[in-house]
mmCIF file of C-alpha atoms in Angstrom:
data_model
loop_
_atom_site.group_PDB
_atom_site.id
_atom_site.type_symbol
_atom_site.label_atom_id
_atom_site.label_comp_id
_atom_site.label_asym_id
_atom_site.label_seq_id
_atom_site.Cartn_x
_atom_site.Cartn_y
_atom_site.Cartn_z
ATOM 1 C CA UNK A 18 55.460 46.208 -38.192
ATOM 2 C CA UNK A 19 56.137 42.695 -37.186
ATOM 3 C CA UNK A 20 58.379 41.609 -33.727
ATOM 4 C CA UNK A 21 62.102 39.615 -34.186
ATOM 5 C CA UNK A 22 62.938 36.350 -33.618
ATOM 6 C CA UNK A 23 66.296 36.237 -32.425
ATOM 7 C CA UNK A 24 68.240 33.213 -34.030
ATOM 8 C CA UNK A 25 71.880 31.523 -33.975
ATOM 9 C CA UNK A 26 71.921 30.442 -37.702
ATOM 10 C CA UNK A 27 75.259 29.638 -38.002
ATOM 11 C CA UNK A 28 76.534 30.012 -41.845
ATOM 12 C CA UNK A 29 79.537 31.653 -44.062
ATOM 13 C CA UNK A 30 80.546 34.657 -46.115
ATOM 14 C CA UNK A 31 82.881 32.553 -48.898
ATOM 15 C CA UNK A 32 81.900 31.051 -52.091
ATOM 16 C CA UNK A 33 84.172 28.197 -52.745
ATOM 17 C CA UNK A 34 83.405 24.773 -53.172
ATOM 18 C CA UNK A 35 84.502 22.653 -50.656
ATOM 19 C CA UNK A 36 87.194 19.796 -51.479
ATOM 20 C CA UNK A 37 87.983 18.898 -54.957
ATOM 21 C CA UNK A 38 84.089 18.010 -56.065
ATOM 22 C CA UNK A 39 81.801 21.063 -56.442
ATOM 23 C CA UNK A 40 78.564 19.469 -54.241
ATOM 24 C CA UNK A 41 79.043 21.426 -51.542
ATOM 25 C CA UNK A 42 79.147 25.804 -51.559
ATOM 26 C CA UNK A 43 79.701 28.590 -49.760
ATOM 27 C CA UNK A 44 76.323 30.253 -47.901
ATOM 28 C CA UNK A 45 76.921 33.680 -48.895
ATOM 29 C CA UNK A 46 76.257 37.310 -46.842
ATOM 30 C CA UNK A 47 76.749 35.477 -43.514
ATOM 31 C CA UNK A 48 78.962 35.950 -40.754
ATOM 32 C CA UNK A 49 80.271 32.609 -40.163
ATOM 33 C CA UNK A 50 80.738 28.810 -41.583
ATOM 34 C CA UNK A 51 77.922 27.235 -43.669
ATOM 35 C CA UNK A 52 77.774 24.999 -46.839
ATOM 36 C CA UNK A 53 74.525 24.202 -48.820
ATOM 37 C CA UNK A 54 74.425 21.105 -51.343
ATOM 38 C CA UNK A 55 71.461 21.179 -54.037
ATOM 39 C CA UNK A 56 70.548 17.505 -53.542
ATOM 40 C CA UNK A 57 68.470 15.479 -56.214
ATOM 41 C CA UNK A 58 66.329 16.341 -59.036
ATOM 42 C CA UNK A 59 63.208 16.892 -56.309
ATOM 43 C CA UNK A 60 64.452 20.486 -55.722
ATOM 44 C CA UNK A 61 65.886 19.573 -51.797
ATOM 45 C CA UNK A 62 68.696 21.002 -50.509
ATOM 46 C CA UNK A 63 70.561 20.613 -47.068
ATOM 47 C CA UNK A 64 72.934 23.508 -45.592
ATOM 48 C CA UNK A 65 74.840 22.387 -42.513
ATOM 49 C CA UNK A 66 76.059 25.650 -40.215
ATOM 50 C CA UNK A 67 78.551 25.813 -37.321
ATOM 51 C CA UNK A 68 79.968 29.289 -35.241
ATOM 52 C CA UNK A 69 83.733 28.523 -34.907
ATOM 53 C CA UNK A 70 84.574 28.272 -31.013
ATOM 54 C CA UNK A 71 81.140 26.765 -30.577
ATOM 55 C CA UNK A 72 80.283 22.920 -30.555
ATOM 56 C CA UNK A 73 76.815 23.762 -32.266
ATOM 57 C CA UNK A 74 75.740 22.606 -35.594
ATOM 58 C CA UNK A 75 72.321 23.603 -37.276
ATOM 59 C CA UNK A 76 71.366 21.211 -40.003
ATOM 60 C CA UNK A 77 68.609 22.681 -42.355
ATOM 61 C CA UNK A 78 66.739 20.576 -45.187
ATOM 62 C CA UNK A 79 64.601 22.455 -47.217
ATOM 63 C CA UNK A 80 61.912 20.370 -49.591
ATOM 64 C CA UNK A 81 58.764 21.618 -52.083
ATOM 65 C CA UNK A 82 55.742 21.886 -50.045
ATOM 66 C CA UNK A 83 53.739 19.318 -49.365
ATOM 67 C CA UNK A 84 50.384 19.940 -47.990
ATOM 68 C CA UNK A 85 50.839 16.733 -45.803
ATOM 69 C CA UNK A 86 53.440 18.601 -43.594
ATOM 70 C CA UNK A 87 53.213 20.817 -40.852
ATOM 71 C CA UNK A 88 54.800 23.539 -38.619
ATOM 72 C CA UNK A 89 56.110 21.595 -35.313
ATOM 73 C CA UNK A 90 58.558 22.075 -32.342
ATOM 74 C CA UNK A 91 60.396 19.279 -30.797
ATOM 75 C CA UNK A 92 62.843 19.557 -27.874
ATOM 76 C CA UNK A 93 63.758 15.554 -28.237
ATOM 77 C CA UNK A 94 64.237 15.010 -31.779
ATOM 78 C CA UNK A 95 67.080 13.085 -33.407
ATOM 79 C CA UNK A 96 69.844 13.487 -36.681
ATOM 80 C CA UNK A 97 70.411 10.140 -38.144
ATOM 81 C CA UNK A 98 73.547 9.729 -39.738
ATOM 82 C CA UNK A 99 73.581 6.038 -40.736
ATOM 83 C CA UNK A 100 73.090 3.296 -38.557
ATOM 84 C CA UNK A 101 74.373 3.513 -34.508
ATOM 85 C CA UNK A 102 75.329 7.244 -35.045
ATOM 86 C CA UNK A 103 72.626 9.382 -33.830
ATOM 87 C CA UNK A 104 72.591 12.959 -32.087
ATOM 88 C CA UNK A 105 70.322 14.276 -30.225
ATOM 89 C CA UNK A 106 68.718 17.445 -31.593
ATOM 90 C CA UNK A 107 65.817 20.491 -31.216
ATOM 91 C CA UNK A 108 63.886 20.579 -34.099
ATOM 92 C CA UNK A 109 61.690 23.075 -35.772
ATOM 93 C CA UNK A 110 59.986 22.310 -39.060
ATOM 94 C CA UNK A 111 58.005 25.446 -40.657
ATOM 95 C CA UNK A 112 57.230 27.131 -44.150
ATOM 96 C CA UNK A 113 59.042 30.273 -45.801
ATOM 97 C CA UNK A 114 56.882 32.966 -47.437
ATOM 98 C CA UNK A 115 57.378 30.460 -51.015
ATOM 99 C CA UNK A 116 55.704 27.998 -49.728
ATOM 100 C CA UNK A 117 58.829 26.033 -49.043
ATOM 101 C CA UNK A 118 59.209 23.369 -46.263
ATOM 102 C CA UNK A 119 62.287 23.904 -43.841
ATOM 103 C CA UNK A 120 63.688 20.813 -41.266
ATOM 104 C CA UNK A 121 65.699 23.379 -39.100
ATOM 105 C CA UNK A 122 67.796 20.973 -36.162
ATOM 106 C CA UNK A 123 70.166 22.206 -34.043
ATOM 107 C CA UNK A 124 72.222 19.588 -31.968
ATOM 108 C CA UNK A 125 74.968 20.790 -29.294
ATOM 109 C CA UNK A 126 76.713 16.878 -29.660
ATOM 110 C CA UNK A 127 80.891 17.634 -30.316
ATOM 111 C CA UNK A 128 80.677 14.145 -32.235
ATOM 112 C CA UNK A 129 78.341 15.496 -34.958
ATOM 113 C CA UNK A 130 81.108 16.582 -37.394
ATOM 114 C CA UNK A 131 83.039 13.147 -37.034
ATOM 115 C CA UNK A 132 79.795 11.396 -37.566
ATOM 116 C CA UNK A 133 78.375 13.301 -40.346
ATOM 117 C CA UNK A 134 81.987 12.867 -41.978
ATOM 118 C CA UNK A 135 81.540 9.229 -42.881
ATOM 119 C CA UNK A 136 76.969 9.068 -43.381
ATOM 120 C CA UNK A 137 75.861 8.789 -47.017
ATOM 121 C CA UNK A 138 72.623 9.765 -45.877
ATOM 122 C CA UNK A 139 70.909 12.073 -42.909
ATOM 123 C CA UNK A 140 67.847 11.857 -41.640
ATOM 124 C CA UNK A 141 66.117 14.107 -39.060
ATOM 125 C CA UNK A 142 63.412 12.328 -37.009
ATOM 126 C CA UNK A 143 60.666 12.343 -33.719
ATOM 127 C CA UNK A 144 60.210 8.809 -32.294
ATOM 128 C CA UNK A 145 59.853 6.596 -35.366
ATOM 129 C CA UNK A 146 58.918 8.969 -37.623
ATOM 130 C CA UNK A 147 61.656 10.298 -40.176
ATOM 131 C CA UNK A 148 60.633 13.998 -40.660
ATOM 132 C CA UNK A 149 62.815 14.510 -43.251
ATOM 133 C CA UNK A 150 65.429 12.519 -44.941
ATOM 134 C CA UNK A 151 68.258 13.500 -47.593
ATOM 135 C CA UNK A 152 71.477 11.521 -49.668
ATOM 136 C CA UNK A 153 74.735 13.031 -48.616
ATOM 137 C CA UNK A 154 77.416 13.991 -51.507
ATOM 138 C CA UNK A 155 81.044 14.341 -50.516
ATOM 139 C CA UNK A 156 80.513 14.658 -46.523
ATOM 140 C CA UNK A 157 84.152 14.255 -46.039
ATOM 141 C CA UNK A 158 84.772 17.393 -47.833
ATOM 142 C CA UNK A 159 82.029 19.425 -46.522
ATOM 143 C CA UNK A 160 83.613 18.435 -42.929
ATOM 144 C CA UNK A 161 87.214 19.427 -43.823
ATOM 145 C CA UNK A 162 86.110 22.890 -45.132
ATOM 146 C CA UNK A 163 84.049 23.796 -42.712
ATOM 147 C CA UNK A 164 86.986 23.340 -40.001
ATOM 148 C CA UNK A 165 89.101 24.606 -41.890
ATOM 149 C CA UNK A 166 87.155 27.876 -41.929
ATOM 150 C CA UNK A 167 86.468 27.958 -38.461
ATOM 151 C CA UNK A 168 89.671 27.893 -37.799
ATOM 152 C CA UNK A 169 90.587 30.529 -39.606
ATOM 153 C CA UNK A 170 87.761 33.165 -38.364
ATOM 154 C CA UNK A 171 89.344 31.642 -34.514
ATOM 155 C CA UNK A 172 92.309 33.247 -35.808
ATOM 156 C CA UNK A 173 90.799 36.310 -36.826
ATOM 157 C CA UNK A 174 89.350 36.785 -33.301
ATOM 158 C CA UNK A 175 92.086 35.992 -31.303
ATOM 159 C CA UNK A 176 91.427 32.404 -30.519
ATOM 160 C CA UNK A 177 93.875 29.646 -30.965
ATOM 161 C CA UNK A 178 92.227 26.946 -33.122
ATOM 162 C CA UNK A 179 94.496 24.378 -31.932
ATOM 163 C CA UNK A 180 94.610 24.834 -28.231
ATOM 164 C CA UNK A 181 90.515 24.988 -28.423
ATOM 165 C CA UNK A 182 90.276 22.336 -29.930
ATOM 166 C CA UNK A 183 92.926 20.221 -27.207
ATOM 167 C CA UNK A 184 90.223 20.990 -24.493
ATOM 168 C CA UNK A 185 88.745 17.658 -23.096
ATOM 169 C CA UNK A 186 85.744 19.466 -23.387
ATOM 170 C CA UNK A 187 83.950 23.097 -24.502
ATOM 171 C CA UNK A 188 81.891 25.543 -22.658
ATOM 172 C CA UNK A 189 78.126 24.148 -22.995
ATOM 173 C CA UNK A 190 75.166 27.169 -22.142
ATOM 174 C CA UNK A 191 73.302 25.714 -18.788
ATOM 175 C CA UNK A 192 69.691 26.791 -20.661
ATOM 176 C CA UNK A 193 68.922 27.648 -24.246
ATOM 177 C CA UNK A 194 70.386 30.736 -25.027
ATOM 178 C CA UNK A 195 67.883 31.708 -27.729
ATOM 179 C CA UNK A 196 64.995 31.679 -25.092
ATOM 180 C CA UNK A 197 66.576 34.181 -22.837
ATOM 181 C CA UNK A 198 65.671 36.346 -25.703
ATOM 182 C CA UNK A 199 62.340 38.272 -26.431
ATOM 183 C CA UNK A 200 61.203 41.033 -28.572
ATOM 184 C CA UNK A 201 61.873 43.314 -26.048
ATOM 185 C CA UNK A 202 65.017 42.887 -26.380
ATOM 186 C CA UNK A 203 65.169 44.724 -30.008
ATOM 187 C CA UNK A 204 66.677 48.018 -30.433
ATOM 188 C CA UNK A 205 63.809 50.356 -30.158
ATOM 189 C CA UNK A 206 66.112 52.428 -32.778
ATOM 190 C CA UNK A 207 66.396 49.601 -35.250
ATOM 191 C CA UNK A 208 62.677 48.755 -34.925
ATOM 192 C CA UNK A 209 61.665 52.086 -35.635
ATOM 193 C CA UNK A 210 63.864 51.863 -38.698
ATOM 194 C CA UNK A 211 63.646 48.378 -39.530
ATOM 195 C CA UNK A 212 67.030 47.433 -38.812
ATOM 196 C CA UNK A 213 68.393 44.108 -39.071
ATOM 197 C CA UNK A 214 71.991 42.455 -38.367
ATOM 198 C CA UNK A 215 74.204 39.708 -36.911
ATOM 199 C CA UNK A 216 75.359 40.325 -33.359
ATOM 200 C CA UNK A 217 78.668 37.937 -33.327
ATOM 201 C CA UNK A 218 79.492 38.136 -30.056
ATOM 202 C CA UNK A 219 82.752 36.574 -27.767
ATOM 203 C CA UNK A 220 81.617 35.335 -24.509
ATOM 204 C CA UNK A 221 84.432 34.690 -21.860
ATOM 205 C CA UNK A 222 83.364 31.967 -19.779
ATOM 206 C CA UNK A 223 84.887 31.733 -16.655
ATOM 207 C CA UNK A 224 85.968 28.096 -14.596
ATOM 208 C CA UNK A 225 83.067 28.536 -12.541
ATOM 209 C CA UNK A 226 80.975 29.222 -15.405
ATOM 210 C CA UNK A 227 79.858 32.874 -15.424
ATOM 211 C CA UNK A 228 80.251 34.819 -18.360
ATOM 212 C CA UNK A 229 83.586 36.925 -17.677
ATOM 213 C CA UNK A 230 83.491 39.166 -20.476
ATOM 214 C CA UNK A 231 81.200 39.415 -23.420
ATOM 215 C CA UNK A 232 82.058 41.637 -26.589
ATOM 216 C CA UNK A 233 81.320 41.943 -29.930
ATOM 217 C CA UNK A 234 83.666 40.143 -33.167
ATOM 218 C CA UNK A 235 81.418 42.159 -35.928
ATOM 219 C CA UNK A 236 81.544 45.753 -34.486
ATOM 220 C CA UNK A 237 81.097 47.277 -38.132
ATOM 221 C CA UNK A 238 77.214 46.497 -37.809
ATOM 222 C CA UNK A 239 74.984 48.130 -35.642
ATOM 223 C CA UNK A 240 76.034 48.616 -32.267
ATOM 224 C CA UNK A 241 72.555 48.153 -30.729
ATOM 225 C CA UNK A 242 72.376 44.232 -31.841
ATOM 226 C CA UNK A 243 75.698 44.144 -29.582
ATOM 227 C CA UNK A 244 74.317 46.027 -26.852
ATOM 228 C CA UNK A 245 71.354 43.969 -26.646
ATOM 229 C CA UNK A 246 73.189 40.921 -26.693
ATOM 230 C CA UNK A 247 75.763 41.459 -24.069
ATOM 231 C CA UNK A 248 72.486 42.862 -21.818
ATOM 232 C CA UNK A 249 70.904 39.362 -22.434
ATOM 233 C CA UNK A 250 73.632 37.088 -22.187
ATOM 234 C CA UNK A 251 75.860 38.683 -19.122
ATOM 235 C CA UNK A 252 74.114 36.244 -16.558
ATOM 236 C CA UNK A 253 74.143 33.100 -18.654
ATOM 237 C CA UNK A 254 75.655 30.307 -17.371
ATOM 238 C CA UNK A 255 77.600 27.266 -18.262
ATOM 239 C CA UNK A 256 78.841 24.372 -17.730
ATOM 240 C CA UNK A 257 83.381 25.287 -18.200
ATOM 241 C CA UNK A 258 85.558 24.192 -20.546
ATOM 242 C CA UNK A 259 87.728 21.461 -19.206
ATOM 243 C CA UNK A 260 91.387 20.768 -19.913
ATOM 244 C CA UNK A 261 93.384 17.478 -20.701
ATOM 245 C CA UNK A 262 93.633 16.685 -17.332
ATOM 246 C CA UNK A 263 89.677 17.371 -16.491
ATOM 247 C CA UNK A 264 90.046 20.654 -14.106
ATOM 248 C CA UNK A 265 88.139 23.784 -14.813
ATOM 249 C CA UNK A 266 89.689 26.533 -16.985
ATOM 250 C CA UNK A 267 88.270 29.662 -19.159
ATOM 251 C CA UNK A 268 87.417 29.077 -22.421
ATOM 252 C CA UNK A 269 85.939 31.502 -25.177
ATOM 253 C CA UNK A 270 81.872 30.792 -26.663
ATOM 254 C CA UNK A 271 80.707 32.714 -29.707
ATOM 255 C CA UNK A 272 77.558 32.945 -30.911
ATOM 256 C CA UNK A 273 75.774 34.579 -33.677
ATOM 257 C CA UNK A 274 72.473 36.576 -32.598
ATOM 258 C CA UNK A 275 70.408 36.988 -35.908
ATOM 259 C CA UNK A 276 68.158 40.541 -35.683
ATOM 260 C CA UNK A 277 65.252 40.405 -37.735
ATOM 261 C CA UNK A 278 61.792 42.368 -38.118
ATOM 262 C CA UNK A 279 59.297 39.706 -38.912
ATOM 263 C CA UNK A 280 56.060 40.230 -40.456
#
């Protein structure tokens, strides 16, 4: 019995394609808003994730193997998205159990969406080197579906889309709050039992930045993962949400725990 790796993969439980052309569809048995476009005849494919009420977006390009690559971390690397519109990003690059090659980056930058809207290619790279690199189909589209859905899982949770989205800025974690986690922190229960869920969880972030409240959106799955969470993620802080006018006010931040038993 292998530990877990707690995640936030950020993806979607529809299966329409987004805008009028069919390049872009639904990620399906998630919890939240992802597209994946097959892109070229080489077999690649890109899937670009967000959690509604969360600036985060995980970009994942997924290639054939090559035995040239290899499994890497960076904390600095970069998402190119034509020329002058970089974000910064973390990057992981590893293989699946098919022998598959995954560019996983994960950039916090509330620009990304805008940016991404109008690239006709993306490239993730370290220093000079492009890691990976992909065309782009119908961005535009991808864009106005995804924010389209998050706004209406905001609704579903009791957030107002809208006045979220008016803040000057959004509540941004102080530290990585995938790192706070460890295997530890799985439900002896579910690892007995090999277990495995989504803990989307509300966190209530205060003007001084402490987590107010922290509760779960998904309560139908196991209420361990949301236990676990909430024990985690009570002390994080952040830095507030800020209003029009720049002054400190509370602000919702959900994220999406991933439970799995690795091997």
């Amino acid at each position: 019995m292998g530990l877990f790796a707690p995640l936030l993969f950020l993806m979607a439980g529809a299966q329409t394609p987004a805008g009028d052309r069919a390049d872009w569809n639904w990620e399906r048995d998630t919890q939240t808003c992802g597209l994946h476009e097959q892109a070229g005849s080489a077999g690649a494919t890109i899937q670009v994730s967000r959690t509604p009420a969360n600036d985060q977006t995980t970009v994942m390009i997924t290639v054939p193997s090559d035995s040239n690559l290899k499994r890497r971390h960076f904390s600095d690397g970069v998402i190119k998205l034509g020329q002058g519109s970089d974000v910064t990003a973390e990057v992981d690059t590893y293989f699946d159990h098919d022998k598959r090659f995954h560019v996983l980056a994960t950039t916090q930058d509330p620009s990304f969406l805008e940016k991404f809207s109008n690239a006709d290619t993306l490239a993730v790279s370290h220093g000079d080197v492009d890691v990976a690199r992909i065309d782009l189909r119908s961005p535009a589209a991808a864009v106005a579906a995804l924010r389209s859905c998050e706004d209406k899982k905001m609704r579903a949770w009791g957030i107002d889309p809208v006045a979220w989205r008016a803040l000057k800025s959004r509540p941004i974690p102080l530290e990585s709050l995938t790192q706070r986690f460890s295997s530890l922190d799985y439900p002896l229960d579910a690892l007995r039992f090999l277990v495995t869920g989504d803990a989307v969880t509300r966190l209530d972030v205060a003007p001084d930045g402490s987590v107010r409240q922290c509760r779960s959106l998904n309560a139908s799955e196991y209420k361990g993962f949301e236990d676990a969470t909430c024990r985690v993620l009570k002390d994080a802080r952040f830095k507030p949400a800020l209003d029009s006018t720049g002054g400190a006010v509370a602000a919702p931040y959900v994220i999406d725990v991933v439970f799995r038993v690795g091997r």
